[in-house]
Coordinates of C-alpha atoms in Angstrom, one line a residue:
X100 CA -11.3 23.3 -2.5
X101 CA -11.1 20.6 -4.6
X102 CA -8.9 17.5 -4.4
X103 CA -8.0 14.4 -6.0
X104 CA -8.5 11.6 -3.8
X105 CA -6.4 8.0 -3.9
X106 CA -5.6 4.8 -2.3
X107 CA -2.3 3.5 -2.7
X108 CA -1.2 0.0 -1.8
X109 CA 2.6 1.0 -2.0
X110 CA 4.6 4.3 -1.0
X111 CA 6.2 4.4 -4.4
X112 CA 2.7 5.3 -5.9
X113 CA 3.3 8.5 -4.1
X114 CA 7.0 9.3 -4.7
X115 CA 9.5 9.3 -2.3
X116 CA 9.8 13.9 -3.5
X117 CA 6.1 14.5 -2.9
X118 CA 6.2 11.8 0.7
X119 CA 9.6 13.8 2.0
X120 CA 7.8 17.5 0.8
X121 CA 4.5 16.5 2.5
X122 CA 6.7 15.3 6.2
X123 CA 8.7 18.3 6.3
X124 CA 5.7 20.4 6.7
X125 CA 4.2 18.9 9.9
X126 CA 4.7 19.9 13.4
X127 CA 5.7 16.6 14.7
X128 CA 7.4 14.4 12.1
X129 CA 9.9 11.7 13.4
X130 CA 12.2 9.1 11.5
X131 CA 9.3 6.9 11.4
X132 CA 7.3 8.7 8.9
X133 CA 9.8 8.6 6.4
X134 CA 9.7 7.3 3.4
X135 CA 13.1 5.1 3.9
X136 CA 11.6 3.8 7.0
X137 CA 7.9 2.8 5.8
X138 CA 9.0 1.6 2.4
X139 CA 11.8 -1.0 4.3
X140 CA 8.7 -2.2 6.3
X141 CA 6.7 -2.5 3.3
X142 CA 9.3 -3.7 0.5
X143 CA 10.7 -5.8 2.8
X144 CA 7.8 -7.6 3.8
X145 CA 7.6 -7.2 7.9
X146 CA 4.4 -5.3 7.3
X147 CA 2.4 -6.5 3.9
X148 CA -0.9 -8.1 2.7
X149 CA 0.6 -11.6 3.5
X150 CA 1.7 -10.2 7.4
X151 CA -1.6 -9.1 8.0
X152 CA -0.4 -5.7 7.3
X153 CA -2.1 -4.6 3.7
X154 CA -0.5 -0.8 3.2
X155 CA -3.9 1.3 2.4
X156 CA -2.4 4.8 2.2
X157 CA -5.1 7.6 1.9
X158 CA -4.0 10.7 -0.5
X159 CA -5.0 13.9 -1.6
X160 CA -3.5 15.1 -4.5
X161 CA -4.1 19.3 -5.5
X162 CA -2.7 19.1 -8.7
X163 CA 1.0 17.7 -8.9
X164 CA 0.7 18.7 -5.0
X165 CA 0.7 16.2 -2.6
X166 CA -1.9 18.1 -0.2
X167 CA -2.1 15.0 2.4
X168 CA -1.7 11.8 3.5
X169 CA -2.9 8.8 6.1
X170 CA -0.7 6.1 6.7
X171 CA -3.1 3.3 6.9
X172 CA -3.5 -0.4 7.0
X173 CA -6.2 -3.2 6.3
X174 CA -5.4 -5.6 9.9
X175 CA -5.9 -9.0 9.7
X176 CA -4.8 -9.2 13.4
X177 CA -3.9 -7.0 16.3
X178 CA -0.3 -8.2 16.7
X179 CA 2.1 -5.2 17.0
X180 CA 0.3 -2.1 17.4
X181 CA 0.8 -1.4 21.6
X182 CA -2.3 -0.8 22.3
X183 CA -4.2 -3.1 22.8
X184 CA -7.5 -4.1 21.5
X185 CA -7.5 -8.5 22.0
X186 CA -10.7 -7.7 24.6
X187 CA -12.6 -5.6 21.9
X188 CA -11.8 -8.6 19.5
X189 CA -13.1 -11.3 21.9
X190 CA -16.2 -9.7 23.0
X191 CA -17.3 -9.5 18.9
X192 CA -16.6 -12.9 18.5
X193 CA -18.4 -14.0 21.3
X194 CA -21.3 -12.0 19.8
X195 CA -20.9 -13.4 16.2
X196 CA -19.5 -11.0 14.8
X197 CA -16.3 -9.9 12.7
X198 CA -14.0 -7.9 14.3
X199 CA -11.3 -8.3 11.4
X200 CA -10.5 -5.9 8.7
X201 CA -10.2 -3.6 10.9
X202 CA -8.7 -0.2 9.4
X203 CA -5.3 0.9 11.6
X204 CA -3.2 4.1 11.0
X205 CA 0.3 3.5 12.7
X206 CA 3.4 2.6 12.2
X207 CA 4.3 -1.1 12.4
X208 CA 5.5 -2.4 15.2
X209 CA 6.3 1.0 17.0
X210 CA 5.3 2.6 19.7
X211 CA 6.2 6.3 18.5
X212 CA 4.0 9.5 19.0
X213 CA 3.5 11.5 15.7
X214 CA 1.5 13.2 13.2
X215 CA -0.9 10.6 11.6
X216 CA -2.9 13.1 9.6
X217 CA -0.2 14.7 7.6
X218 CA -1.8 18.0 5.1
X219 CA -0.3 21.0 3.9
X220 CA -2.7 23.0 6.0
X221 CA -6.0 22.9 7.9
X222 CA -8.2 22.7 5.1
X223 CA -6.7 19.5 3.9
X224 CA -6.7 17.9 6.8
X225 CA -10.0 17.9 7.4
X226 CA -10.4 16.9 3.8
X227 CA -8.1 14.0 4.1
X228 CA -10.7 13.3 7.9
X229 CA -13.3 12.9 5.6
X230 CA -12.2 11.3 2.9
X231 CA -11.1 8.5 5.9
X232 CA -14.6 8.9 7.1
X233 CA -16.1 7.9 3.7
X234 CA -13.6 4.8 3.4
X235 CA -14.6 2.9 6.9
X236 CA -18.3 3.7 5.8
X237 CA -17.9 1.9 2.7
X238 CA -15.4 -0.7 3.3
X239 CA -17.9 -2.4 5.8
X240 CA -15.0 -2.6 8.8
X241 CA -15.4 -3.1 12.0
X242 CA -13.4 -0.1 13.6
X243 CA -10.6 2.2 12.6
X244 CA -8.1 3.2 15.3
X245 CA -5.1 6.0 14.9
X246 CA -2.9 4.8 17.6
X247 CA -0.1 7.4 18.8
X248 CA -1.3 10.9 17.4
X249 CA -0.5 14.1 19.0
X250 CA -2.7 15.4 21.7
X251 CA -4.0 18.2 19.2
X252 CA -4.8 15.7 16.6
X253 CA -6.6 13.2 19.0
X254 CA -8.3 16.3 20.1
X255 CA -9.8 16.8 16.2
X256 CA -10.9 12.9 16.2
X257 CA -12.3 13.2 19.0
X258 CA -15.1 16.2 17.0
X259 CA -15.3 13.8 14.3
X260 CA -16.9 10.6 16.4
X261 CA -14.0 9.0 17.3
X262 CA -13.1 7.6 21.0
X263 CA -10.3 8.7 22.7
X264 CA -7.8 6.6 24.7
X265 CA -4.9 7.3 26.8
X266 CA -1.9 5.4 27.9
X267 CA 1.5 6.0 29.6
X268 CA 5.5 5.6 28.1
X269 CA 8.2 6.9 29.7
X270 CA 10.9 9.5 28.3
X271 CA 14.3 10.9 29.6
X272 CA 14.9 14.5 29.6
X273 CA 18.0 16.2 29.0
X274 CA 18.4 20.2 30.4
X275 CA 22.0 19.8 29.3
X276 CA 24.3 17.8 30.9
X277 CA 27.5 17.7 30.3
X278 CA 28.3 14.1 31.2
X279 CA 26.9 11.0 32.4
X280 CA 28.0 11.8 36.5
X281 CA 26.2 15.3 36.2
X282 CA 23.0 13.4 35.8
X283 CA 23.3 10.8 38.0
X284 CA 23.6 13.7 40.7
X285 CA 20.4 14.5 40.1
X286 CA 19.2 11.4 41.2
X287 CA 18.3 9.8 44.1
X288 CA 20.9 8.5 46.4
X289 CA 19.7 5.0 46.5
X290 CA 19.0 5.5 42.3
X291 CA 22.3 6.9 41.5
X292 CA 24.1 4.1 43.7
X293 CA 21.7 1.2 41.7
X294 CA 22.7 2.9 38.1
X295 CA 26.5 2.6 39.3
X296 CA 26.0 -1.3 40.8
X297 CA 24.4 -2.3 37.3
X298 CA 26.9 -0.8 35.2
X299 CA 30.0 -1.9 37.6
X300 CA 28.4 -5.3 37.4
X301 CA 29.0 -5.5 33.7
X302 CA 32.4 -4.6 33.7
X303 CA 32.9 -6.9 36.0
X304 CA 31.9 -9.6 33.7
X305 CA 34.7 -8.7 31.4
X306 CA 32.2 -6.8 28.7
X307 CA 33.3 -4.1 26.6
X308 CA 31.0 -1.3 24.6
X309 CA 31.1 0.3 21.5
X310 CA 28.9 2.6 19.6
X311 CA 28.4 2.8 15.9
X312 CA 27.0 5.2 13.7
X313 CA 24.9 3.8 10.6
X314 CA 27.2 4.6 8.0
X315 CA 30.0 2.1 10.0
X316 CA 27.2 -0.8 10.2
X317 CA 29.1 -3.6 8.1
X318 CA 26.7 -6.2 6.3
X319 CA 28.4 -9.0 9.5
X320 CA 27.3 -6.2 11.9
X321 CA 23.7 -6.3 10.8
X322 CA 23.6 -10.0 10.8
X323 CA 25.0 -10.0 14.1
X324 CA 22.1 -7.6 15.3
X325 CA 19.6 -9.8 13.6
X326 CA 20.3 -13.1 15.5
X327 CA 20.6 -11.2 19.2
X328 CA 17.0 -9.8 17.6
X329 CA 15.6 -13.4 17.2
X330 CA 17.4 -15.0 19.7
X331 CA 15.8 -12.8 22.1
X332 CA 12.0 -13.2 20.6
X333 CA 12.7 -17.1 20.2
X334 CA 13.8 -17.2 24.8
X335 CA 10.0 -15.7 25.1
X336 CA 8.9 -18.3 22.8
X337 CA 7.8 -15.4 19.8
X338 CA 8.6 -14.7 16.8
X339 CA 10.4 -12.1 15.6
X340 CA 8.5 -8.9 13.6
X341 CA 11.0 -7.3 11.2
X342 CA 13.7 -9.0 9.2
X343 CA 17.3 -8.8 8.3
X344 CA 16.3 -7.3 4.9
X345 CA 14.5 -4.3 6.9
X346 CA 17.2 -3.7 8.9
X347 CA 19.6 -3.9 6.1
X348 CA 17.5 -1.2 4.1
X349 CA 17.3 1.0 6.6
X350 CA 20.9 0.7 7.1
X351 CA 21.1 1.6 3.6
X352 CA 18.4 4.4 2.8
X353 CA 18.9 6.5 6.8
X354 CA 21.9 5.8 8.5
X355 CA 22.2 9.1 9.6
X356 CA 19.3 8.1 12.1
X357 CA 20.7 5.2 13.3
X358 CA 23.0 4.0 16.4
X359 CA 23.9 0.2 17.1
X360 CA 25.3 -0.4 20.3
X361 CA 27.4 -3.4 20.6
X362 CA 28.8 -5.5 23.9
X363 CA 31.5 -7.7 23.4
X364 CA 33.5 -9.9 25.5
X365 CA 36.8 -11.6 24.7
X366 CA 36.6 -10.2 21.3
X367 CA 33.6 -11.6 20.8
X368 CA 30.5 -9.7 20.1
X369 CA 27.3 -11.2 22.5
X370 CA 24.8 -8.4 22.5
X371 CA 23.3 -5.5 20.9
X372 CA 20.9 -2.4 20.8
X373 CA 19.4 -0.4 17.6
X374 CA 18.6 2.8 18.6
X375 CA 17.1 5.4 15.9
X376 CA 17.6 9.2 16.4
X377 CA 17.0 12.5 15.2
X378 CA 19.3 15.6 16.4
X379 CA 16.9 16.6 19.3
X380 CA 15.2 13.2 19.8
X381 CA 16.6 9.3 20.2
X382 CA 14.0 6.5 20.1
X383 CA 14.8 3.2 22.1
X384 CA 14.0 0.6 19.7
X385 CA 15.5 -2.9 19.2
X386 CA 17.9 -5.3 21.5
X387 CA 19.0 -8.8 22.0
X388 CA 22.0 -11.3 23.3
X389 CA 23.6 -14.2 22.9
X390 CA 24.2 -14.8 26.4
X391 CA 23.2 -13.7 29.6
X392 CA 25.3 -11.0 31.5
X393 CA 23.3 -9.5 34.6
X394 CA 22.3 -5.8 33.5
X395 CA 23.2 -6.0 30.0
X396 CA 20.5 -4.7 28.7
X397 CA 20.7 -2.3 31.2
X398 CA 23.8 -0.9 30.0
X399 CA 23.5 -1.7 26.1
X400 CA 19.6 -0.5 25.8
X401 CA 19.6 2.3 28.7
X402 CA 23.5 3.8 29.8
X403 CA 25.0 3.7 26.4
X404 CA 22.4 5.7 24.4
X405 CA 21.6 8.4 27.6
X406 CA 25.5 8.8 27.0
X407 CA 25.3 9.1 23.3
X408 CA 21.8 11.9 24.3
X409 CA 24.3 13.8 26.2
X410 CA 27.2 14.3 23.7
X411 CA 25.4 15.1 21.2
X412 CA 22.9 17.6 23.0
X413 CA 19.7 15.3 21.9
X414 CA 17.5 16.5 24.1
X415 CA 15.0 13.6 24.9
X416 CA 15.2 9.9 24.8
X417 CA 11.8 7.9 24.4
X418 CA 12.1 4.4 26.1
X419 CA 9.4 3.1 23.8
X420 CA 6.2 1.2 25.3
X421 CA 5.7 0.0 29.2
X422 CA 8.5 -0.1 31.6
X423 CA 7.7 1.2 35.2
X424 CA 11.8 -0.2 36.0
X425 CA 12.5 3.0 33.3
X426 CA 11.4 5.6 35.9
X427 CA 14.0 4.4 38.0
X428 CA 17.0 5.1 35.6
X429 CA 15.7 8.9 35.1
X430 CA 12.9 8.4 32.8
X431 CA 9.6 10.3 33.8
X432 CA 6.2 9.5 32.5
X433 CA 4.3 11.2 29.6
X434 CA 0.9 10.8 28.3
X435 CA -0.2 8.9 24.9
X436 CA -3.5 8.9 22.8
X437 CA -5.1 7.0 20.7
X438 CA -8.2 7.3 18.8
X439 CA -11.2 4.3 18.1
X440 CA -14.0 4.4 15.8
X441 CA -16.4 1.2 15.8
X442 CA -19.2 0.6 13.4
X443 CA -22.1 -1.1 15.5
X444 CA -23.4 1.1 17.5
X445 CA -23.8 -1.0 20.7
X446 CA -20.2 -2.0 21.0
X447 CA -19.4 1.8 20.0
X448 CA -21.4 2.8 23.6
X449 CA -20.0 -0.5 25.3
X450 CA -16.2 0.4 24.6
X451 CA -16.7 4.0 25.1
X452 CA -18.1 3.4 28.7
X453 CA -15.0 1.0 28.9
X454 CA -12.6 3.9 28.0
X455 CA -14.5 6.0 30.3
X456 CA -13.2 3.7 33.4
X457 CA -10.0 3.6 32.2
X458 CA -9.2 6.6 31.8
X459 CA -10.0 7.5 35.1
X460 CA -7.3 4.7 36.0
X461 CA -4.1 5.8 34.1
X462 CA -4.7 9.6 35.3
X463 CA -5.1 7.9 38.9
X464 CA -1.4 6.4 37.8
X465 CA 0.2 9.0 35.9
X466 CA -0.6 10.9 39.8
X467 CA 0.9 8.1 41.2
X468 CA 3.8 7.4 39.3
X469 CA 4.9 11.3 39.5
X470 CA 4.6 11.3 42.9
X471 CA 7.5 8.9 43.1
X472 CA 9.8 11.2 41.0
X473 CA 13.9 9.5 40.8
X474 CA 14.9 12.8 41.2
X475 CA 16.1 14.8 43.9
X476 CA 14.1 17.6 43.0
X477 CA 12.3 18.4 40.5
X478 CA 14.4 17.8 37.2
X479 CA 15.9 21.1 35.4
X480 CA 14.0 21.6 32.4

């Protein structure tokens, strides 16, 4: 079959119709993907040619039809992708050699699992593969790497040349409890008793929560966010990603996705979490204070939004990248991919042997780490 083949520097090339038709067709779409959420990072400037982020969308058109598409970037840099590649970059430079453009399909700054290669149907993906294939031969890049596909879809890189990688999050599942005490009886003792000492201790310190559903986030609210963002970026002596316009667009264009969880004290507000969901999935994303309180962010990042997953029935909750301290608040550890192609041939065989080693490591872990389950038995599922 024939198709149309494009590279867009800007999701409104595409249409926000033919983006949202295209999603609701894959297996695994999140919040993410969406147009309101990719457009905000690009409009808004967090990820753009001038951040090192230069939007290079793949497409396949089949007539009117938007038959698939590749989110993808030109990288100037390897600065927030989560997985990480600074080693790869090193050992070219050390060699002479250019490790940047590199070509990066992901979403900025987040650690999410999800459809990369999103087609109507098998034959366009593997259309839409080549046509990718084609574009790193001819745009002279280093590598191109697909960081946080489905297994599946790692699987079908993995036939077409590419490297496979594997890391480790960690995600809270919910069988159906009823309330927050019904889980923590699933725990162990000395877990359950460490959850209740961290959010006594917060209490304690005179600090109140409350949630609050997108639609209720005022313009103050959303500045408020922003600063406990930055301010917590600017105590590790970073800087801070994504902007008050981003957040305010996607306050605006999916608040039905979003939960901001705020801790005050003496009717003041001093911390808060962002927390996007779907009806069956909530994503921990964003926090920051204003002042220390011991296991605050325990409370505002962790407590608050497993309570949220249980009233509403959402049935997991994915604590977002590293985190070993997440296992012992009920989070159990799942497996990530990620796929690398590199052009020269030597570094190709170099970093594959690398991957080799390390894969046997994080399988070594992931045994390791479930062997040390917080539960009393084996979770309800």
């Amino acid at each position: 079959m024939n198709y149309r083949t494009g590279v867009v520097s800007s999701l409104a090339e595409i249409g926000e119709a033919a983006w949202a038709e295209l999603l609701a067709l894959q297996a695994e779409p999140n919040p993410f993907l969406s147009y309101a959420f990719l457009h905000a990072m690009h409009e808004s400037g967090c990820a753009s040619a001038d951040s090192g982020w230069q939007p290079q969308f793949l497409v396949l058109w089949q007539g009117d039809t938007l038959a698939a598409a590749l989110p993808l970037y030109v990288k100037l840099h390897s600065y927030g992708e989560y997985v990480f590649d600074w080693a790869w970059a090193d050992a070219y430079q050390q060699h002479g050699l250019e490790y940047y453009p590199k070509l990066l399909s992901a979403i900025p700054f987040t650690p999410v699992s999800g459809t990369r290669l999103l087609a109507r149907d098998g034959q366009a993906r593997a259309a839409l593969l080549a046509f990718l294939q084609a574009q790193q031969e001819a745009s002279k890049v280093s590598s191109t790497h697909i960081l946080f596909p489905p297994e599946a879809e790692a699987r079908q890189l993995e036939q077409a040349g590419f490297l496979l990688r594997s890391g480790v999050q960690f995600h809270w599942l919910n069988p159906g409890y009823a309330n927050f005490e019904q889980f923590l009886a699933t725990l162990e003792h000395k877990k359950r008793k460490n959850i209740r000492a961290e959010r006594r201790k917060v209490v304690e310190a005179g600090v109140t929560m409350r949630q609050v559903r997108g639609a209720d986030i005022t313009p103050a609210l959303w500045q408020f966010f922003h600063r406990c963002y930055s301010n917590t970026y600017a105590e590790h002596r970073s800087s801070p990603y994504l902007s008050l316009e981003f957040f305010e667009r996607i306050g605006a264009s999916m608040p039905g996705n979003i939960l901001l969880v705020v801790a005050e004290r003496d009717g003041r507000a001093i911390a808060a979490s962002l927390v996007i969901h779907t009806a069956d999935t909530l994503y921990g994303r964003y926090w920051g204070a204003l002042e220390h309180v011991p296991c605050l962010h325990f409370e505002t990042a962790y407590y608050q939004p497993l309570e949220f997953c249980i009233a509403q029935g959402i049935a997991t909750f994915e604590g977002g990248a590293q985190g070993e301290h997440k296992m012992a608040r009920g989070f159990l550890p799942q497996k990530t991919w990620s796929a690398h192609w590199l052009a020269h041939p030597s570094f190709a065989d170099a970093v594959e042997r690398f991957l080799e080693r390390e894969r046997g490591g994080i399988d070594a872990y992931l045994d390791e780490l479930n062997e040390h389950s917080p539960f009393r038995g084996a979770p309800a599922l």
